C-alpha atoms as a PDB file:
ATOM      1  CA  UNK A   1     -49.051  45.277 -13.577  1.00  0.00           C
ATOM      2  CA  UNK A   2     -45.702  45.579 -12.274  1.00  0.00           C
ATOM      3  CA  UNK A   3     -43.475  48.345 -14.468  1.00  0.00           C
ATOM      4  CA  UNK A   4     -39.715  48.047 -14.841  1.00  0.00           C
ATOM      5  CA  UNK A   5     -37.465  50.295 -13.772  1.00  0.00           C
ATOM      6  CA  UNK A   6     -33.872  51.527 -14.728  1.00  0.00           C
ATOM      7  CA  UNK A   7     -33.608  54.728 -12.701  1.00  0.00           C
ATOM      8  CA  UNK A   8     -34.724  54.572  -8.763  1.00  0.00           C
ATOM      9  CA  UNK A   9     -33.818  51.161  -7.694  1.00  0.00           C
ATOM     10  CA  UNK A  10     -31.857  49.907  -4.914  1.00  0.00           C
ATOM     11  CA  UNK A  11     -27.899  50.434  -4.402  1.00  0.00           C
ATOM     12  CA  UNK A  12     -26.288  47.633  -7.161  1.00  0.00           C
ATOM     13  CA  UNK A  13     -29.576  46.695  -8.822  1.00  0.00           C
ATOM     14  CA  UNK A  14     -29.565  47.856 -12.298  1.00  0.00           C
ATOM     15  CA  UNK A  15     -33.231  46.817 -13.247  1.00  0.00           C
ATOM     16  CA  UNK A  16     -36.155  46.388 -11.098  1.00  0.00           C
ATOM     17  CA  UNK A  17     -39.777  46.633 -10.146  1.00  0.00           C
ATOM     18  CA  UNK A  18     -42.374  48.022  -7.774  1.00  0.00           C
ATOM     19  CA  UNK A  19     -43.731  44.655  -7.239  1.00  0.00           C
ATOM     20  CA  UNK A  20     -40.375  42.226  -7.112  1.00  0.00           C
ATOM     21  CA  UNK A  21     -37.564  44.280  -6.177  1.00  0.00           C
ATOM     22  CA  UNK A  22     -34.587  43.575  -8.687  1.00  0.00           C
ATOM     23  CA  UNK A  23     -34.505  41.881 -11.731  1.00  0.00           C
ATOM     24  CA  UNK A  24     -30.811  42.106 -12.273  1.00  0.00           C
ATOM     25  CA  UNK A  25     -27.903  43.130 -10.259  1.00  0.00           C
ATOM     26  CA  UNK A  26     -24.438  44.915 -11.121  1.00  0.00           C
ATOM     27  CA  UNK A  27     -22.459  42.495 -12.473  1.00  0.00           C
ATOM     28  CA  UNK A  28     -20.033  41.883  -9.457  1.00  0.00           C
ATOM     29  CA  UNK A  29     -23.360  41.349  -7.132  1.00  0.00           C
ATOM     30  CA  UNK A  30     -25.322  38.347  -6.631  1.00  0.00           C
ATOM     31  CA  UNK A  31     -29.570  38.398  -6.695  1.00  0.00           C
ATOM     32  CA  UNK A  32     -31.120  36.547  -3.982  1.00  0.00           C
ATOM     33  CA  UNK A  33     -34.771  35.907  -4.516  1.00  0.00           C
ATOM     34  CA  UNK A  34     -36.452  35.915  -1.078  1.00  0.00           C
ATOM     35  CA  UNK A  35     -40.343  34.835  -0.669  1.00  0.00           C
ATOM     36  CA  UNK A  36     -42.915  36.948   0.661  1.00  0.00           C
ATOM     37  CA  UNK A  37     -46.227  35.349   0.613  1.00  0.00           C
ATOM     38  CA  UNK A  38     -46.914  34.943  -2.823  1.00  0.00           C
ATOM     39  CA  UNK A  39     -44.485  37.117  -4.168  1.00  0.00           C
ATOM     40  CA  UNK A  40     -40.277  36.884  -5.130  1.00  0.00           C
ATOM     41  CA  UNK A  41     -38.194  39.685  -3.989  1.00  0.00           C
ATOM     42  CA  UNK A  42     -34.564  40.248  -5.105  1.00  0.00           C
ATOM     43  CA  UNK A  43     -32.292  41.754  -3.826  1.00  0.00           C
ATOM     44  CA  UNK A  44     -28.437  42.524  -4.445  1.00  0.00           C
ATOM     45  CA  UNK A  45     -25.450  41.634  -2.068  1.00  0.00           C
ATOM     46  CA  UNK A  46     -21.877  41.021  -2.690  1.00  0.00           C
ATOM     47  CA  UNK A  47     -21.902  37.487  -1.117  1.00  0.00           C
ATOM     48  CA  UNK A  48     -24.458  35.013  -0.560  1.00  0.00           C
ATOM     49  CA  UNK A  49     -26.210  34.507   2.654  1.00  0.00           C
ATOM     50  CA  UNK A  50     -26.076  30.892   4.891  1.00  0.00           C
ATOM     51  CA  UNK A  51     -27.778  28.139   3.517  1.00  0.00           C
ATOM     52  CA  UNK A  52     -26.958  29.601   0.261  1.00  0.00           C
ATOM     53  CA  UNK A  53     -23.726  29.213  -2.577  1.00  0.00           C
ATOM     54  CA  UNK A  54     -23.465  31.691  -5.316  1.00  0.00           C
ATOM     55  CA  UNK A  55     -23.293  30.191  -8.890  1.00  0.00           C
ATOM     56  CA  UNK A  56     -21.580  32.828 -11.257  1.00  0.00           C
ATOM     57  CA  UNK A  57     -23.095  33.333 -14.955  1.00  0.00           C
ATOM     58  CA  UNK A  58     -22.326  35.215 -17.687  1.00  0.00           C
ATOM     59  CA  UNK A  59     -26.066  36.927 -17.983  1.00  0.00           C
ATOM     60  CA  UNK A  60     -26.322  37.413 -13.781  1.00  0.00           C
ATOM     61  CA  UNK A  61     -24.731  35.709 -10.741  1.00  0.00           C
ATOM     62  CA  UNK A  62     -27.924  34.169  -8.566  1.00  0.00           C
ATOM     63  CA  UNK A  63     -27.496  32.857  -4.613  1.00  0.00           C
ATOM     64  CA  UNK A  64     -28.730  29.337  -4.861  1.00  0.00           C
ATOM     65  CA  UNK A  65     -30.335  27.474  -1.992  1.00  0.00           C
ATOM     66  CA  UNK A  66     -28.326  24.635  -0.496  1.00  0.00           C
ATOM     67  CA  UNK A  67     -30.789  21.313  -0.956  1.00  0.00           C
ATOM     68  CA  UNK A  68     -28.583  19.172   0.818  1.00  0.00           C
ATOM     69  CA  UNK A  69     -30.202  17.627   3.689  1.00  0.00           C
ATOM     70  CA  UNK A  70     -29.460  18.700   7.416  1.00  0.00           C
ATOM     71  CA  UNK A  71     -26.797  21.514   5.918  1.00  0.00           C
ATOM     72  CA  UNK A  72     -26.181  24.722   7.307  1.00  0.00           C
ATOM     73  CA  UNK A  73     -24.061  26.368   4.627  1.00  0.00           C
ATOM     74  CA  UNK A  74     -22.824  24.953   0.884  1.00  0.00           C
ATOM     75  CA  UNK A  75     -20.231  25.545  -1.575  1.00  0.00           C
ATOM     76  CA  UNK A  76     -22.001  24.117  -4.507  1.00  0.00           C
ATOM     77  CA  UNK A  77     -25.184  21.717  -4.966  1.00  0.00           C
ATOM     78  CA  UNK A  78     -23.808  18.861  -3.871  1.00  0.00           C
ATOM     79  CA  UNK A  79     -21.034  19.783  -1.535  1.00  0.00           C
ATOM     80  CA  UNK A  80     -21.638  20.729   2.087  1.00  0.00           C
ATOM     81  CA  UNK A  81     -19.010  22.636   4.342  1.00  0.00           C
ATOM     82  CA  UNK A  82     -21.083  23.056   7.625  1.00  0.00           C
ATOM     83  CA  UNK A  83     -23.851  20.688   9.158  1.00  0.00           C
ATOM     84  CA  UNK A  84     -26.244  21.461  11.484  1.00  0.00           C
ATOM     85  CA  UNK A  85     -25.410  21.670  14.924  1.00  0.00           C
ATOM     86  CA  UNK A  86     -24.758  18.639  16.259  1.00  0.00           C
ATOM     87  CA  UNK A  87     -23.965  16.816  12.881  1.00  0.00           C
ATOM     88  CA  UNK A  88     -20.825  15.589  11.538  1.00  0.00           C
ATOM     89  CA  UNK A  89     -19.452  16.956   8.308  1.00  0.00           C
ATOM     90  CA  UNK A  90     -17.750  13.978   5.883  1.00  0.00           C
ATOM     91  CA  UNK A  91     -17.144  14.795   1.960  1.00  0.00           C
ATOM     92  CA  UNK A  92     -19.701  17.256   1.841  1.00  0.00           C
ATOM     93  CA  UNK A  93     -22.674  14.943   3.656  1.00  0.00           C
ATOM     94  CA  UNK A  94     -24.016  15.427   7.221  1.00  0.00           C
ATOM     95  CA  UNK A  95     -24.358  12.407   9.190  1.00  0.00           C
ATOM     96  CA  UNK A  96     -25.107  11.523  12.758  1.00  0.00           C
ATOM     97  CA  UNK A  97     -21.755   9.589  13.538  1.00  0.00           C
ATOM     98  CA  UNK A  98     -18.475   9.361  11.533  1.00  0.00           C
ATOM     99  CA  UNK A  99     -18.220   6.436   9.083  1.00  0.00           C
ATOM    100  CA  UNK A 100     -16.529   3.254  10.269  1.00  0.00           C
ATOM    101  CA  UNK A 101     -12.915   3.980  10.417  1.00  0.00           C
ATOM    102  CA  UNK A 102     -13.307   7.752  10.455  1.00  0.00           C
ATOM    103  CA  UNK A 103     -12.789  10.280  13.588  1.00  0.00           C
ATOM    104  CA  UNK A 104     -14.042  13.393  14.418  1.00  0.00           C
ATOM    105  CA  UNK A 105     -10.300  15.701  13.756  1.00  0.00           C
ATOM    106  CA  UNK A 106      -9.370  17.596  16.782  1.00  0.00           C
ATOM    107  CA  UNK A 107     -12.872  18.107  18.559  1.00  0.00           C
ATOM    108  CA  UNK A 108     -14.557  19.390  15.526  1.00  0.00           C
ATOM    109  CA  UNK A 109     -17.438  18.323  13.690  1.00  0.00           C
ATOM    110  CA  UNK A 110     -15.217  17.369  10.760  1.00  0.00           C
ATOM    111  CA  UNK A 111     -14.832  13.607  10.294  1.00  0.00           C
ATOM    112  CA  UNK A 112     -10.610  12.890   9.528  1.00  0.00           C
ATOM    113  CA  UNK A 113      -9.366  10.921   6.563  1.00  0.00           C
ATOM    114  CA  UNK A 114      -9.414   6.750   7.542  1.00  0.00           C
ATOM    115  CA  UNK A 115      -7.314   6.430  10.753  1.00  0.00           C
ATOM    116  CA  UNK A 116      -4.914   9.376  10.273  1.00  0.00           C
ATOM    117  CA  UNK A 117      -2.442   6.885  11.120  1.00  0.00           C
ATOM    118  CA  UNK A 118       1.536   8.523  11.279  1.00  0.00           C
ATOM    119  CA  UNK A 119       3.616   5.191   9.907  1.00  0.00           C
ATOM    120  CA  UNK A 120       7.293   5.661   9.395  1.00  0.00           C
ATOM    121  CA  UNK A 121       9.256   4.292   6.228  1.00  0.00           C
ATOM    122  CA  UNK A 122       9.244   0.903   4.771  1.00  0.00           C
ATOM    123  CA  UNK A 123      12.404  -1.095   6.283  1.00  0.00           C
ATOM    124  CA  UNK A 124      14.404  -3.006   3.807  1.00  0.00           C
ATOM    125  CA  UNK A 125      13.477  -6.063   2.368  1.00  0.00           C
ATOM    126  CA  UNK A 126      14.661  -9.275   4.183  1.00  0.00           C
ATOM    127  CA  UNK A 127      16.830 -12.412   2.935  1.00  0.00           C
ATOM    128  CA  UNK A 128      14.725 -14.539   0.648  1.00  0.00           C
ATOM    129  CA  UNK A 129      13.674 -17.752   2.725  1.00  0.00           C
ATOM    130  CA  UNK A 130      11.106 -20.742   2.827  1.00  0.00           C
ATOM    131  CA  UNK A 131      10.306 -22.670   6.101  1.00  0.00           C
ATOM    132  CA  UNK A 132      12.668 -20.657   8.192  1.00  0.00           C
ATOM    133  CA  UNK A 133      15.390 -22.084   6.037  1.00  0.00           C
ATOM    134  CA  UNK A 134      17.930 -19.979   3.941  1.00  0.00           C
ATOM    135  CA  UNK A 135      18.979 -22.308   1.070  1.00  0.00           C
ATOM    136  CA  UNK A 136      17.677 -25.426  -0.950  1.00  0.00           C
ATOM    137  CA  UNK A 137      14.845 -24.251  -2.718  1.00  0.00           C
ATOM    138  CA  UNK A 138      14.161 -21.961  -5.517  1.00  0.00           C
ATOM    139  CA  UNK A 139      11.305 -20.234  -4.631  1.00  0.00           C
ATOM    140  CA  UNK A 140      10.281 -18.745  -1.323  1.00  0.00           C
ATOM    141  CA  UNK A 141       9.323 -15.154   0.112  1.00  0.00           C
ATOM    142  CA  UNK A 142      10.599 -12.373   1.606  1.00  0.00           C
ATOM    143  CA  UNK A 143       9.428  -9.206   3.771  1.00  0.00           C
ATOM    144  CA  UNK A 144       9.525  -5.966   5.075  1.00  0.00           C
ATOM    145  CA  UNK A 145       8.512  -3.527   8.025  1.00  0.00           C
ATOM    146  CA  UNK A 146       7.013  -0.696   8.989  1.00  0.00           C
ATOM    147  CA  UNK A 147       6.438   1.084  12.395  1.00  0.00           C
ATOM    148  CA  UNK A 148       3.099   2.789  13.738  1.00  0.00           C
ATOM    149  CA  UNK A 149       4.360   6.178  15.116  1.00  0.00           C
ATOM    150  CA  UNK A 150       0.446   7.426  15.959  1.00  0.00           C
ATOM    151  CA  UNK A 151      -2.851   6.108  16.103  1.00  0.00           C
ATOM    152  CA  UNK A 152      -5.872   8.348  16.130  1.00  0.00           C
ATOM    153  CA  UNK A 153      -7.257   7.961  19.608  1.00  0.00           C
ATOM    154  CA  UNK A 154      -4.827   4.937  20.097  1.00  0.00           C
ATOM    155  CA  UNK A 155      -5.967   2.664  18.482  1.00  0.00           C
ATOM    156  CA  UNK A 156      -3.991   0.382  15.958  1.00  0.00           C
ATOM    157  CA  UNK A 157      -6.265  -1.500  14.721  1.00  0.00           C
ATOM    158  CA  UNK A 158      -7.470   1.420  12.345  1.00  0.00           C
ATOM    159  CA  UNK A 159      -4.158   1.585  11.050  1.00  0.00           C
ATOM    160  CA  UNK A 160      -2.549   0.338   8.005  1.00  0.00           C
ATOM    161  CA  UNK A 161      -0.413  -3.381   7.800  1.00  0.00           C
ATOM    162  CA  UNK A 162       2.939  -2.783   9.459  1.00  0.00           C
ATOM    163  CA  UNK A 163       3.906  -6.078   7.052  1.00  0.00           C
ATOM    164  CA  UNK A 164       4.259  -6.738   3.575  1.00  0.00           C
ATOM    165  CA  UNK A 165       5.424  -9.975   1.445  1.00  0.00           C
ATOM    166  CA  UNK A 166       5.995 -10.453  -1.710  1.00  0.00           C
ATOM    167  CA  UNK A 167       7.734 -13.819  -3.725  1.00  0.00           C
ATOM    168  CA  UNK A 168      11.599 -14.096  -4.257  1.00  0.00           C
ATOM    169  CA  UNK A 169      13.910 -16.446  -5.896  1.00  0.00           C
ATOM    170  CA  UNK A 170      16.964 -17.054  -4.828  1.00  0.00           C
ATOM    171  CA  UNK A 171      20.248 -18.234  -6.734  1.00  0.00           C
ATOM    172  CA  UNK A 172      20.616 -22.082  -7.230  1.00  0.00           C
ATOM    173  CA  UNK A 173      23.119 -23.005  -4.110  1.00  0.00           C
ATOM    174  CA  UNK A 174      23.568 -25.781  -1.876  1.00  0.00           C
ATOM    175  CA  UNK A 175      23.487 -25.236   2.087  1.00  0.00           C
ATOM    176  CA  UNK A 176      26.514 -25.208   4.085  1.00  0.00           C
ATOM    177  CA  UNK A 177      26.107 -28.267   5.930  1.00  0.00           C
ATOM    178  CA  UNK A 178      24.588 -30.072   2.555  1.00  0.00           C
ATOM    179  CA  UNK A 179      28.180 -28.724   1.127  1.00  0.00           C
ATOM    180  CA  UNK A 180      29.556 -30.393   4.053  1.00  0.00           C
ATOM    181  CA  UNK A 181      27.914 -33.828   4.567  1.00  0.00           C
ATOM    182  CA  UNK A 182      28.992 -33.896   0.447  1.00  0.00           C
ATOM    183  CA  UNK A 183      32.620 -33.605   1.651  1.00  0.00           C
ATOM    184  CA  UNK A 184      32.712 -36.495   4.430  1.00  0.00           C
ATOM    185  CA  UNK A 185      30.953 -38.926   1.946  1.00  0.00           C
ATOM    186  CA  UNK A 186      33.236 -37.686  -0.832  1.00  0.00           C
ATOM    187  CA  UNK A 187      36.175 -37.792   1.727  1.00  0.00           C
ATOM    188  CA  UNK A 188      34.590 -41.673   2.513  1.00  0.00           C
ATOM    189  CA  UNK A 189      34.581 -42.575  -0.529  1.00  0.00           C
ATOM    190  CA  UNK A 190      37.928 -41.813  -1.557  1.00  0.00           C
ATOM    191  CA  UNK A 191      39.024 -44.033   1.702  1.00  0.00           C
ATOM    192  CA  UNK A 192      37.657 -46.945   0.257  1.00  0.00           C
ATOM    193  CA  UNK A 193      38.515 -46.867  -2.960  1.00  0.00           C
ATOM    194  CA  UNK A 194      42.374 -46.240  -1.592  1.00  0.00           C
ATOM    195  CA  UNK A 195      42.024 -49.310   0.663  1.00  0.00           C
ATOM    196  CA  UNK A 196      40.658 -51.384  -2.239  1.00  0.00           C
ATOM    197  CA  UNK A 197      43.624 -50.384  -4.052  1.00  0.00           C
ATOM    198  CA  UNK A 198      46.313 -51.349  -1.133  1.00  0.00           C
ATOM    199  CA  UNK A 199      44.034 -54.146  -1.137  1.00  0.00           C
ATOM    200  CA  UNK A 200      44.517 -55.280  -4.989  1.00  0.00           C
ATOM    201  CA  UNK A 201      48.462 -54.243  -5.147  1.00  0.00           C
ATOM    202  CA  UNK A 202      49.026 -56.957  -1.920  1.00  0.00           C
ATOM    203  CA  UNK A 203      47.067 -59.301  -3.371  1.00  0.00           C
ATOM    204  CA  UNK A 204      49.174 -58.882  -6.851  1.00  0.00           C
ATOM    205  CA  UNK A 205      52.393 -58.876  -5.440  1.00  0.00           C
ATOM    206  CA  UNK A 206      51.904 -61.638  -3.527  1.00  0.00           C
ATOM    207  CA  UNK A 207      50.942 -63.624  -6.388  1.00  0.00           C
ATOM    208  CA  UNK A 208      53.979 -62.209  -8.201  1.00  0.00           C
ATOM    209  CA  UNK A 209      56.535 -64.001  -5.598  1.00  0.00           C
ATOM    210  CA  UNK A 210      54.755 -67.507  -5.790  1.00  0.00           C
ATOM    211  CA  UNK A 211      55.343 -67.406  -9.512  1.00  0.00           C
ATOM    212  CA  UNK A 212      58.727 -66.271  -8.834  1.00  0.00           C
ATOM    213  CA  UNK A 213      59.025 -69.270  -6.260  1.00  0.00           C
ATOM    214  CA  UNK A 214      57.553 -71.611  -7.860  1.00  0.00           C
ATOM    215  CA  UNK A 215      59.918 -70.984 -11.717  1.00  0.00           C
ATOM    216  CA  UNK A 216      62.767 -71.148 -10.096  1.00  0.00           C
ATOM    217  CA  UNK A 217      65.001 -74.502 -10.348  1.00  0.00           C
ATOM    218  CA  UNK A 218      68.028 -76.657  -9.104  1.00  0.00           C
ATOM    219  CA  UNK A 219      70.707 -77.259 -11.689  1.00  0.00           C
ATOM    220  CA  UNK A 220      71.397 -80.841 -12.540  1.00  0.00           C
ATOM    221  CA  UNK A 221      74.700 -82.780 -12.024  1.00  0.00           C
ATOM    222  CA  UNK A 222      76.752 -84.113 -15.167  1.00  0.00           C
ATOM    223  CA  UNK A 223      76.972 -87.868 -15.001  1.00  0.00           C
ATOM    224  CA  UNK A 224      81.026 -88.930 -14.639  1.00  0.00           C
ATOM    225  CA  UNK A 225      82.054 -90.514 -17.719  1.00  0.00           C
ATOM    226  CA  UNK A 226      82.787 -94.531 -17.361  1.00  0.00           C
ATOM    227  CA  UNK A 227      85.724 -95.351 -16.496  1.00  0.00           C
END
């Protein structure tokens, strides 16, 4: 029968026994259970060991045992920080490669956020435009650039669009050379319907001096009276 002791235990342990070692530790410590055989030894220490996290508690901080496969050390549960050699390390998981799109930062075993791509500012937005064309429609698109200053390992393809679009509309307004093909016919216009006037005054004045012509008369001669 194993007794339990307050007086004669280990350095930090404030409550043990002859037959598994601590029962609880000072409060700053952490108790690691460690198997032998058929029996659970604890013991007190102010971290926890590899392969272990410590999970603080109100009644007695413990060193938990990372169950997260092909890990070396933990910071909780679920999160890894360091794989097993020759593993990479990628939000807390060990795998044998880097996820598509990911890179191993620096020569470490860390995998790098998505392309780690260094892209400078967005450029300002262009003219509004449809077809190549400027003017004579309502509705068309504009864009805007970006440059890549880096790409991890050189290659751009794991980078980000460089391009974006987006729909404009621009003010109703008539191209230049719409505004001037407009003026020639207007100017054209204007021609002819001068000439048909020359046309009509002629044609009404000459008219006006046959009438003249043709009213006027010769005065007649008094007869002599008889003689």
């Amino acid at each position: 029968v194993s007794t339990e002791l307050s007086q004669g235990c280990a350095r930090g342990c404030d409550l043990c026994s002859e037959f598994n070692g601590c029962l609880r530790c000072s409060p700053k410590l952490f108790i690691l259970l460690e198997r032998n055989d058929i029996r659970q030894i604890g013991i007190c220490l102010p971290s926890c060991p590899l392969g272990y996290f410590g999970l603080r508690n109100t009644d007695m901080n413990k060193c938990i045992k990372c169950k997260i496969e092909n890990c070396e050390s933990c910071f909780s549960r679920n999160f890894c920080t360091k794989c097993k050699e020759g593993l990479y390390l990628h939000k807390g998981r060990c795998y044998v490669t880097c996820p598509e799109g990911y890179t191993a930062a620096n020569g470490t075993m860390e995998c790098s956020s998505p392309a780690q791509c260094e892209m400078s500012e967005w450029g300002p937005w262009g003219p509004c435009s449809k077809k190549r064309k400027l003017c004579g429609f309502k509705k068309g698109n504009e864009d805007r650039t970006r440059r890549i200053l880096q790409a991890p390992s050189g290659d751009v393809s794991l980078c980000p669009a460089t391009t974006e679009v987006r729909r404009c509309t621009v003010q109703k307004s008539q191209c230049p050379e719409g505004k001037r093909k407009k003026k020639e016919e207007q100017g054209k216009q204007d021609n002819g319907n001068r000439n048909r006037k020359d046309a009509k005054d002629t044609k009404s004045g000459t008219k006006k001096r046959k009438n003249k012509q043709r009213g006027a008369t010769v005065p007649a001669t008094a007869a002599s009276p008889a003689q």
